[in-house]
mmCIF file of C-alpha atoms and ligand atoms in Angstrom:
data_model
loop_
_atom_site.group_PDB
_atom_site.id
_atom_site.type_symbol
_atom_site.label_atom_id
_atom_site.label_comp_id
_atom_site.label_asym_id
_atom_site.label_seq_id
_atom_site.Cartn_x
_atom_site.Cartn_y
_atom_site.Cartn_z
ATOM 1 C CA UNK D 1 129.124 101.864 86.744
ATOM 2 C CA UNK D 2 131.314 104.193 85.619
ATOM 3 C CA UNK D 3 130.919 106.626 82.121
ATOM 4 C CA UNK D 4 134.557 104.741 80.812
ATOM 5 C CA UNK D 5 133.614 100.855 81.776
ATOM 6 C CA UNK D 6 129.576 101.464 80.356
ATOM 7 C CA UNK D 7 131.832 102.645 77.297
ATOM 8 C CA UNK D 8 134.047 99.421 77.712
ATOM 9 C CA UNK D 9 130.716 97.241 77.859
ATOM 10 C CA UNK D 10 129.803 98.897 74.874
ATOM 11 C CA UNK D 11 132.496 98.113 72.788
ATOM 12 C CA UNK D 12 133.076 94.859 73.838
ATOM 13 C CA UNK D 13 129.311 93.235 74.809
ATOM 14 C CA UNK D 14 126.830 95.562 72.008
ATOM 15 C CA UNK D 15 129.149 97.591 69.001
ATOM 16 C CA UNK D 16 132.065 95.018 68.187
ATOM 17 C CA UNK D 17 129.646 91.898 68.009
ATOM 18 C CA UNK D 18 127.456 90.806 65.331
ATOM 19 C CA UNK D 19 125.291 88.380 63.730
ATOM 20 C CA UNK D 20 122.343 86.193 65.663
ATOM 21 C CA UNK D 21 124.547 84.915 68.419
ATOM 22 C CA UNK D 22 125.836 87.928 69.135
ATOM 23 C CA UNK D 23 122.485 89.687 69.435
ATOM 24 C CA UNK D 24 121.362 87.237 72.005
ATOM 25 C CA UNK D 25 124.758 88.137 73.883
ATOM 26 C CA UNK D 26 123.784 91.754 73.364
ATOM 27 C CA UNK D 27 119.992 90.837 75.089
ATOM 28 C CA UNK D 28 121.662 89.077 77.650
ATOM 29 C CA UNK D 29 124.059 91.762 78.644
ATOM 30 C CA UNK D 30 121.011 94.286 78.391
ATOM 31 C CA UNK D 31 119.077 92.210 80.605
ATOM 32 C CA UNK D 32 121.686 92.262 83.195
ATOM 33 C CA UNK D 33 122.107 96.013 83.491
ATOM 34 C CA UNK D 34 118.268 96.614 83.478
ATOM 35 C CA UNK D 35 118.808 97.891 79.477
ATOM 36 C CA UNK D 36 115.664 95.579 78.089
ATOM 37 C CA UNK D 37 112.704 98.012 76.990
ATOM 38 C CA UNK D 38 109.102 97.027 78.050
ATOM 39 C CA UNK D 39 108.416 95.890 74.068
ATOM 40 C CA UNK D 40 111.189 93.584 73.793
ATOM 41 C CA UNK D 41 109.078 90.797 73.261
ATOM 42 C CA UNK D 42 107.217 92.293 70.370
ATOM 43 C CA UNK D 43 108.594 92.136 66.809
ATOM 44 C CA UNK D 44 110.964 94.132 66.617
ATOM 45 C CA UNK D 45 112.998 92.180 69.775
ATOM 46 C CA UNK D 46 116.895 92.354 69.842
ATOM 47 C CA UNK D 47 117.075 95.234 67.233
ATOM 48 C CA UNK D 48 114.671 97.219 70.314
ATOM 49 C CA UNK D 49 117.098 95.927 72.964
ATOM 50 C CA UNK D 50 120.073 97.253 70.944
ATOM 51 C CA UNK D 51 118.685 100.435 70.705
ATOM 52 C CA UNK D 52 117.470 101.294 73.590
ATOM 53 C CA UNK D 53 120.311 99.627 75.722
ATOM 54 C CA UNK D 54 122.889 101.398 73.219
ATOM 55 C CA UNK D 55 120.884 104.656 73.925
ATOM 56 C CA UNK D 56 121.112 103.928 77.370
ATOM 57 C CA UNK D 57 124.471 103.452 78.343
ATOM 58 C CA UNK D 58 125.831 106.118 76.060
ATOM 59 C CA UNK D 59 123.139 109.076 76.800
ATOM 60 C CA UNK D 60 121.738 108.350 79.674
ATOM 61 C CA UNK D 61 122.318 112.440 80.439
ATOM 62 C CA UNK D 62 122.639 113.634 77.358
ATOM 63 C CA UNK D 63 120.504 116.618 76.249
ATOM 64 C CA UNK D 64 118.196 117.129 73.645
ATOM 65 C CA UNK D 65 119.814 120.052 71.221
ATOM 66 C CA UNK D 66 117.943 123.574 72.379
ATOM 67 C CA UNK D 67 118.404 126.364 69.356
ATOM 68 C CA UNK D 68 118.029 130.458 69.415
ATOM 69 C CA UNK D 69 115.029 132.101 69.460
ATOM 70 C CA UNK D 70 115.800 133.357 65.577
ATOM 71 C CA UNK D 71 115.195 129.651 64.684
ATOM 72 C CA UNK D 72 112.123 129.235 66.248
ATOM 73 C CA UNK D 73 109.468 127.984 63.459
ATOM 74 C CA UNK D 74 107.367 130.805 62.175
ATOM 75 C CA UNK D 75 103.847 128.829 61.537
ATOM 76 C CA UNK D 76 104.290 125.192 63.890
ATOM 77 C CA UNK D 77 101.964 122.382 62.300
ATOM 78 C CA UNK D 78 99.318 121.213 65.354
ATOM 79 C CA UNK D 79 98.633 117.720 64.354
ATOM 80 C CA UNK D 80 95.363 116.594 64.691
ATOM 81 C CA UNK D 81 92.407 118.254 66.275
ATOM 82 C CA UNK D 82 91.825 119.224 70.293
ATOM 83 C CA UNK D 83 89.105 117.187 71.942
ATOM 84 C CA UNK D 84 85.465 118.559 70.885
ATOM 85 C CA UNK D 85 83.449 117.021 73.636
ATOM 86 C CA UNK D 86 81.178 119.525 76.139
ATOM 87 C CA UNK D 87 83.166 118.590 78.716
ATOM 88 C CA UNK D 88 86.608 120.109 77.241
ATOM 89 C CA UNK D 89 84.330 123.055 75.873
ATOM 90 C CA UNK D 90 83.471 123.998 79.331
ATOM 91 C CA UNK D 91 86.988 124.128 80.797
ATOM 92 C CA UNK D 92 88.253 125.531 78.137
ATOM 93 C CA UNK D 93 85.794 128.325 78.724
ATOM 94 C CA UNK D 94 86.448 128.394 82.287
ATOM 95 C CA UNK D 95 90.331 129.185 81.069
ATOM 96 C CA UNK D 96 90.922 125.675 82.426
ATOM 97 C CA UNK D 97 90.562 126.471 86.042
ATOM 98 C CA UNK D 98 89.087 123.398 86.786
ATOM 99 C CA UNK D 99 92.066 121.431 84.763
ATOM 100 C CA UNK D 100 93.417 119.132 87.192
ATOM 101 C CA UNK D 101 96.683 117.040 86.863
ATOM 102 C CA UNK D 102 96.282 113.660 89.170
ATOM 103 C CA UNK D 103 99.792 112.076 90.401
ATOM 104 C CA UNK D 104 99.553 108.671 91.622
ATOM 105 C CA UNK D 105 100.809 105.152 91.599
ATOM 106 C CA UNK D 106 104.091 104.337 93.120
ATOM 107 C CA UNK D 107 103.855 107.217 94.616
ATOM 108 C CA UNK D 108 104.300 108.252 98.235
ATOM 109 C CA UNK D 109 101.853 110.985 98.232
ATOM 110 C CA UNK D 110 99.194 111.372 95.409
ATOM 111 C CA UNK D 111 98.389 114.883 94.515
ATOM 112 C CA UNK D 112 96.078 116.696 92.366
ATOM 113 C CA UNK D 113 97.218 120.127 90.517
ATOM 114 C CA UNK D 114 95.779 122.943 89.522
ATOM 115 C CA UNK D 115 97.431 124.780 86.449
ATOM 116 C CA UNK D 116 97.849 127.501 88.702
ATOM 117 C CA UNK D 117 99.755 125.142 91.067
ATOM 118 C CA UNK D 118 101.859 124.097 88.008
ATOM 119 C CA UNK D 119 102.751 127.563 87.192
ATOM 120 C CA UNK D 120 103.602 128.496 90.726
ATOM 121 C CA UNK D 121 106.717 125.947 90.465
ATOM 122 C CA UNK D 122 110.244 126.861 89.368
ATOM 123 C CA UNK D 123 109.253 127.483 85.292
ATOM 124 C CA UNK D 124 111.613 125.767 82.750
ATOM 125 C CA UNK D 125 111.701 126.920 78.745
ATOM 126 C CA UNK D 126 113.776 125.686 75.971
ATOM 127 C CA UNK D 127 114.168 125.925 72.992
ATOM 128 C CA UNK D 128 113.925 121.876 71.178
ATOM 129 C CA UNK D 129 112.383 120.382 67.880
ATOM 130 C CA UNK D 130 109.501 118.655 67.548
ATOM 131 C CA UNK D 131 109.732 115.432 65.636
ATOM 132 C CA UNK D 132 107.261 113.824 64.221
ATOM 133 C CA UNK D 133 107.772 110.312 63.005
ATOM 134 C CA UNK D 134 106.207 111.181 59.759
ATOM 135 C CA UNK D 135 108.821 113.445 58.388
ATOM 136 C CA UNK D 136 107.685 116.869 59.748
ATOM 137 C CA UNK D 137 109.236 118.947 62.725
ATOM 138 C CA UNK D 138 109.206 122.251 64.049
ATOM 139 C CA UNK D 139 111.521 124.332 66.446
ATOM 140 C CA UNK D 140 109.015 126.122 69.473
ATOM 141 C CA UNK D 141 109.947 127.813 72.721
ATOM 142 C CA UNK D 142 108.292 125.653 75.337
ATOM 143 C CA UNK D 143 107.724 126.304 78.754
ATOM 144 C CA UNK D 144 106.475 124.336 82.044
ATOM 145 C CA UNK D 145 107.883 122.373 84.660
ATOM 146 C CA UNK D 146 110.008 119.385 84.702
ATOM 147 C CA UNK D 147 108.376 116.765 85.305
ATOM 148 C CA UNK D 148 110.871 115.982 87.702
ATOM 149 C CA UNK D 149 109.802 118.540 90.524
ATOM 150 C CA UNK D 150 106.404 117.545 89.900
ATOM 151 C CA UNK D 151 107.158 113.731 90.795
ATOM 152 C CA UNK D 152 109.573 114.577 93.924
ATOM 153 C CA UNK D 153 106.559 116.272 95.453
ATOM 154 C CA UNK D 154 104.843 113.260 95.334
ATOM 155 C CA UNK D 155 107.599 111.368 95.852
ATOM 156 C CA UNK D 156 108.458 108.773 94.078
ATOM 157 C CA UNK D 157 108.988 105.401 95.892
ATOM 158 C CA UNK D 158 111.946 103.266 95.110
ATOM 159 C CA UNK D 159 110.733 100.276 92.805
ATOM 160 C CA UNK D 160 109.442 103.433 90.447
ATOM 161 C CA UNK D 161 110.581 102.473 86.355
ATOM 162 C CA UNK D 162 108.472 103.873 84.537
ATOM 163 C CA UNK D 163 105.389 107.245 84.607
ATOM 164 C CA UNK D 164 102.532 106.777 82.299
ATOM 165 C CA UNK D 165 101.399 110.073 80.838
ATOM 166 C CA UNK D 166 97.199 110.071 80.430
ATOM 167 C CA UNK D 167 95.529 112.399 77.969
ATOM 168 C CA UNK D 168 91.836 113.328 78.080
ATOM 169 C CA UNK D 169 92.106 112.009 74.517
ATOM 170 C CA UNK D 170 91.168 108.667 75.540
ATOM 171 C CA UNK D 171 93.091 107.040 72.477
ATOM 172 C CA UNK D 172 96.149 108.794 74.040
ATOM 173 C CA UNK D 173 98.782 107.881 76.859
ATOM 174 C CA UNK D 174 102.041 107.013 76.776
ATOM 175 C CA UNK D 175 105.014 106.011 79.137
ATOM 176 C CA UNK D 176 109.255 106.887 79.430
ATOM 177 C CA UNK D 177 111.547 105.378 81.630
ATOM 178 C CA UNK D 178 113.096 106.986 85.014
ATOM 179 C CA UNK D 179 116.180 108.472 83.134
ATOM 180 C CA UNK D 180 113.752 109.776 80.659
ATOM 181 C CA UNK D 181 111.340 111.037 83.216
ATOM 182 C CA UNK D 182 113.602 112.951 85.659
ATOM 183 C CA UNK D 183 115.601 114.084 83.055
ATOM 184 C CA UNK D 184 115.946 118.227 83.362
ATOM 185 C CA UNK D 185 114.462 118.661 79.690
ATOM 186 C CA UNK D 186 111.830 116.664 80.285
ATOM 187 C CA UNK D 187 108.964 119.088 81.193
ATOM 188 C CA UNK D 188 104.941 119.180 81.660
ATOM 189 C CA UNK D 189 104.486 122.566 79.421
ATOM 190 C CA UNK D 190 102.021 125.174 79.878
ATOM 191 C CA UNK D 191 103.575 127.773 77.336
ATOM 192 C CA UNK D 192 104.480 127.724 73.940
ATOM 193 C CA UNK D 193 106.513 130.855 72.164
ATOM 194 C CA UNK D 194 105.868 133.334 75.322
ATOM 195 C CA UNK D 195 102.122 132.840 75.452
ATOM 196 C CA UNK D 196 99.711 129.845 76.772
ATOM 197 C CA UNK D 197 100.425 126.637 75.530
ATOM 198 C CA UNK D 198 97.516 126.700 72.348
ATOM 199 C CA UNK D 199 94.607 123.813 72.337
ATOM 200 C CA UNK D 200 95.917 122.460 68.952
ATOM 201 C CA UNK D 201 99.779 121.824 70.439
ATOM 202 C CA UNK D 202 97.610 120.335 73.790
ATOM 203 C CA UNK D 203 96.993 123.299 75.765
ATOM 204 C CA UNK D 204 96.440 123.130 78.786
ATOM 205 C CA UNK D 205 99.011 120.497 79.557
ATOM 206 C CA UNK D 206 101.389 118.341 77.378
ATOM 207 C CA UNK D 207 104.409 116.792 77.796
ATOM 208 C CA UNK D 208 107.390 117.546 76.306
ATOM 209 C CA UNK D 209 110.103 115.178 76.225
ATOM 210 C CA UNK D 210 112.334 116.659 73.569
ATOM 211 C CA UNK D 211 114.795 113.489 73.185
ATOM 212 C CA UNK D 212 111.950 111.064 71.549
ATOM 213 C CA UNK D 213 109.905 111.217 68.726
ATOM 214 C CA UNK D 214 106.175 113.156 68.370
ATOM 215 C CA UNK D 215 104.089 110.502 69.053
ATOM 216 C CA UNK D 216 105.892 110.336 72.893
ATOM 217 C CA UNK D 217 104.875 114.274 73.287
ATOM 218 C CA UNK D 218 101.140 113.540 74.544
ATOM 219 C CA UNK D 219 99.029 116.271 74.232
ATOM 220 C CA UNK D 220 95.947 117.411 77.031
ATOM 221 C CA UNK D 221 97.429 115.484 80.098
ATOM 222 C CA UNK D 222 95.444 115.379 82.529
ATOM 223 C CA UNK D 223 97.436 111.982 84.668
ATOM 224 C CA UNK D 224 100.579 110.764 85.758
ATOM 225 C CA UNK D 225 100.866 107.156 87.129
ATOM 226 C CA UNK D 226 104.423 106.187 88.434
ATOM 227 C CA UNK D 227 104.666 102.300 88.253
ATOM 228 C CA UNK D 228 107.263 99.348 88.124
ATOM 229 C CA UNK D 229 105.090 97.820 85.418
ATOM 230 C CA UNK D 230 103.928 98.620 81.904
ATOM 231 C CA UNK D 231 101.846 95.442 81.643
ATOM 232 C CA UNK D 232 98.289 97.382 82.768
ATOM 233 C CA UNK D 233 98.850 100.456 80.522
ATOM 234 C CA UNK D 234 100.552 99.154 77.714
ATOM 235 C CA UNK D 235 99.739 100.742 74.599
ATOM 236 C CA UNK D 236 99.467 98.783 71.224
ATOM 237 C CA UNK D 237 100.938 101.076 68.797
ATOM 238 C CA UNK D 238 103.081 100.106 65.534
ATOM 239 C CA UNK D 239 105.847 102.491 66.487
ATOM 240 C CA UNK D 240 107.923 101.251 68.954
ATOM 241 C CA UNK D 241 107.656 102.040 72.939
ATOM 242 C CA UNK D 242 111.402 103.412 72.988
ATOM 243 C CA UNK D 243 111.755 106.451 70.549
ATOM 244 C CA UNK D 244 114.712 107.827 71.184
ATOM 245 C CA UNK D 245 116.282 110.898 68.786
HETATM 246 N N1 MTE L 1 96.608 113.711 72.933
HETATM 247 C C1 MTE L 1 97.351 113.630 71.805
HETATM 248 N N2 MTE L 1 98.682 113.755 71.904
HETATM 249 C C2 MTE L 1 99.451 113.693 70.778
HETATM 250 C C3 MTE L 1 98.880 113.440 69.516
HETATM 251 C C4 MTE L 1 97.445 113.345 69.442
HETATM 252 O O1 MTE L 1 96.852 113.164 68.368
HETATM 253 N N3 MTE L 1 96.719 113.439 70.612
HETATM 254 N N4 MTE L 1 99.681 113.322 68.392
HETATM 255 C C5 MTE L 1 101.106 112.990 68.647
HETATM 256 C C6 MTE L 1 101.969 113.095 67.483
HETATM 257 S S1 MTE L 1 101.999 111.770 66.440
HETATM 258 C C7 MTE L 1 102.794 114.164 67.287
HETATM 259 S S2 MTE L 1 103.888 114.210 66.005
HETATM 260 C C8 MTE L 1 102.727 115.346 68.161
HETATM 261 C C9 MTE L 1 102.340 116.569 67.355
HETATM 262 O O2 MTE L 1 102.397 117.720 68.129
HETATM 263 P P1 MTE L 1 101.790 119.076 67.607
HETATM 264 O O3 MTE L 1 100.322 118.901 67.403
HETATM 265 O O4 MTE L 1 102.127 120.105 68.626
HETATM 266 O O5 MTE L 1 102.447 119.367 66.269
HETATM 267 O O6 MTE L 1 101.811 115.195 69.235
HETATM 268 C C10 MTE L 1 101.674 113.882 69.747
HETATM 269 N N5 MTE L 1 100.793 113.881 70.894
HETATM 270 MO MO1 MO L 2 103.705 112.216 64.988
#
């Protein structure tokens, strides 16, 4: 579809409509052009489809604001605390040698990588905010590389929608869409402000995907799984799956 008639279905099938009716026109529409998020069901329904079929059509490539280096955020808040187990102690003393990302799924070749592997890819920084649902945000130069390259070496097979994003946090793992996950901002960082990427921000590995909200920036990743299917990793949460800024 072209940019002008997704603009035209816009206007006409999601924007100009309103009331209950309408919103079930609006689902329907979504439906048809693949625009229904996984949580649809859930309770926030055809105000979710709205949003993130509205976001869809109208962003799809848009990119996240980046800002100058003067405006990067002179003490970032690290929410929460980094893991505490033995297990994280030891890599972490090891300078995460033994850190290993695992790639599989829907995938045509599943891969392991080192951080040293990671870092030997074409590097990617910007400059984005990171917003926290809870009010807070802060401006940091990060650094990695997109997630993008790192799924085309695998190789991602065609009925791909969706890559699930593990931490070692067990609590912690969340999932984007295809437009969100090969989308050039969208990055698997390493650095933060010209040095490593610190525990408390999810050193070794986090990713950074600077159009959505906080809680979609999972710290200590340590797994991607490509799938068509959210059903198996679904994460009950009471923000919703889509989080779109
Ligand atoms: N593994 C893990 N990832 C996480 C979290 C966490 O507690 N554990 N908190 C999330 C939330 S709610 C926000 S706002 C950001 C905070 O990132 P920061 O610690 O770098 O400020 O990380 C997100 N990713
Ligand atoms: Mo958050």
């Amino acid at each position: 579809m072209s940019s002008l008639s997704r603009r035209k279905l816009i206007t006409a099938g999601l924007v100009s409509t309103t009331g209950a009716g309408a919103l079930a026109a609006a689902a329907r529409i979504a439906d048809r052009y693949g625009l229904i998020p996984p949580d649809y069901g859930g309770i926030y329904g055809p105000g979710e489809t709205l949003t993130y079929g509205t976001q869809r059509l109208l962003t799809r490539t848009s990119l996240a604001r980046e800002f100058s280096p003067s405006q990067i955020s002179k003490s970032p808040f690290a929410n929460g605390r980094p893991p505490t187990d033995d297990a994280f102690k030891s890599l972490q003393a090891g300078g995460f040698a033994d850190w290993r990302l695992e790639v599989n799924g829907m995938v045509a070749r599943p891969r392991s990588f080192s951080l040293a592997d990671l870092k030997s890819f074409p590097a990617s920084s910007q400059i984005t905010q990171l917003t926290c649902e809870e009010g807070w945000c802060f401006i940091a130069e990060w650094t990695g590389v997109t997630l993008r390259h790192v799924l085309q070496l695998a190789g991602i097979l065609p009925q791909a929608r969706y890559v699930v994003y593990f931490s070692i946090q067990q609590r912690w793992w969340h999932s984007i869409d295809m437009d969100d996950a090969l989308h050039p901002q969208t990055l698997l960082t390493y650095g933060m402000n010209g040095a490593e990427l610190p525990v408390g921000h999810g050193g070794p590995l986090r990713v950074r995907v600077p159009r959505q909200l906080g809680y979609k920036n999972v710290k200590f990743v340590n797994r991607l799984v490509v799938t068509d299917n959210l059903d198996k990793y679904w994460r009950k949460s009471s923000y919703s799956w889509y989080a779109g800024i």
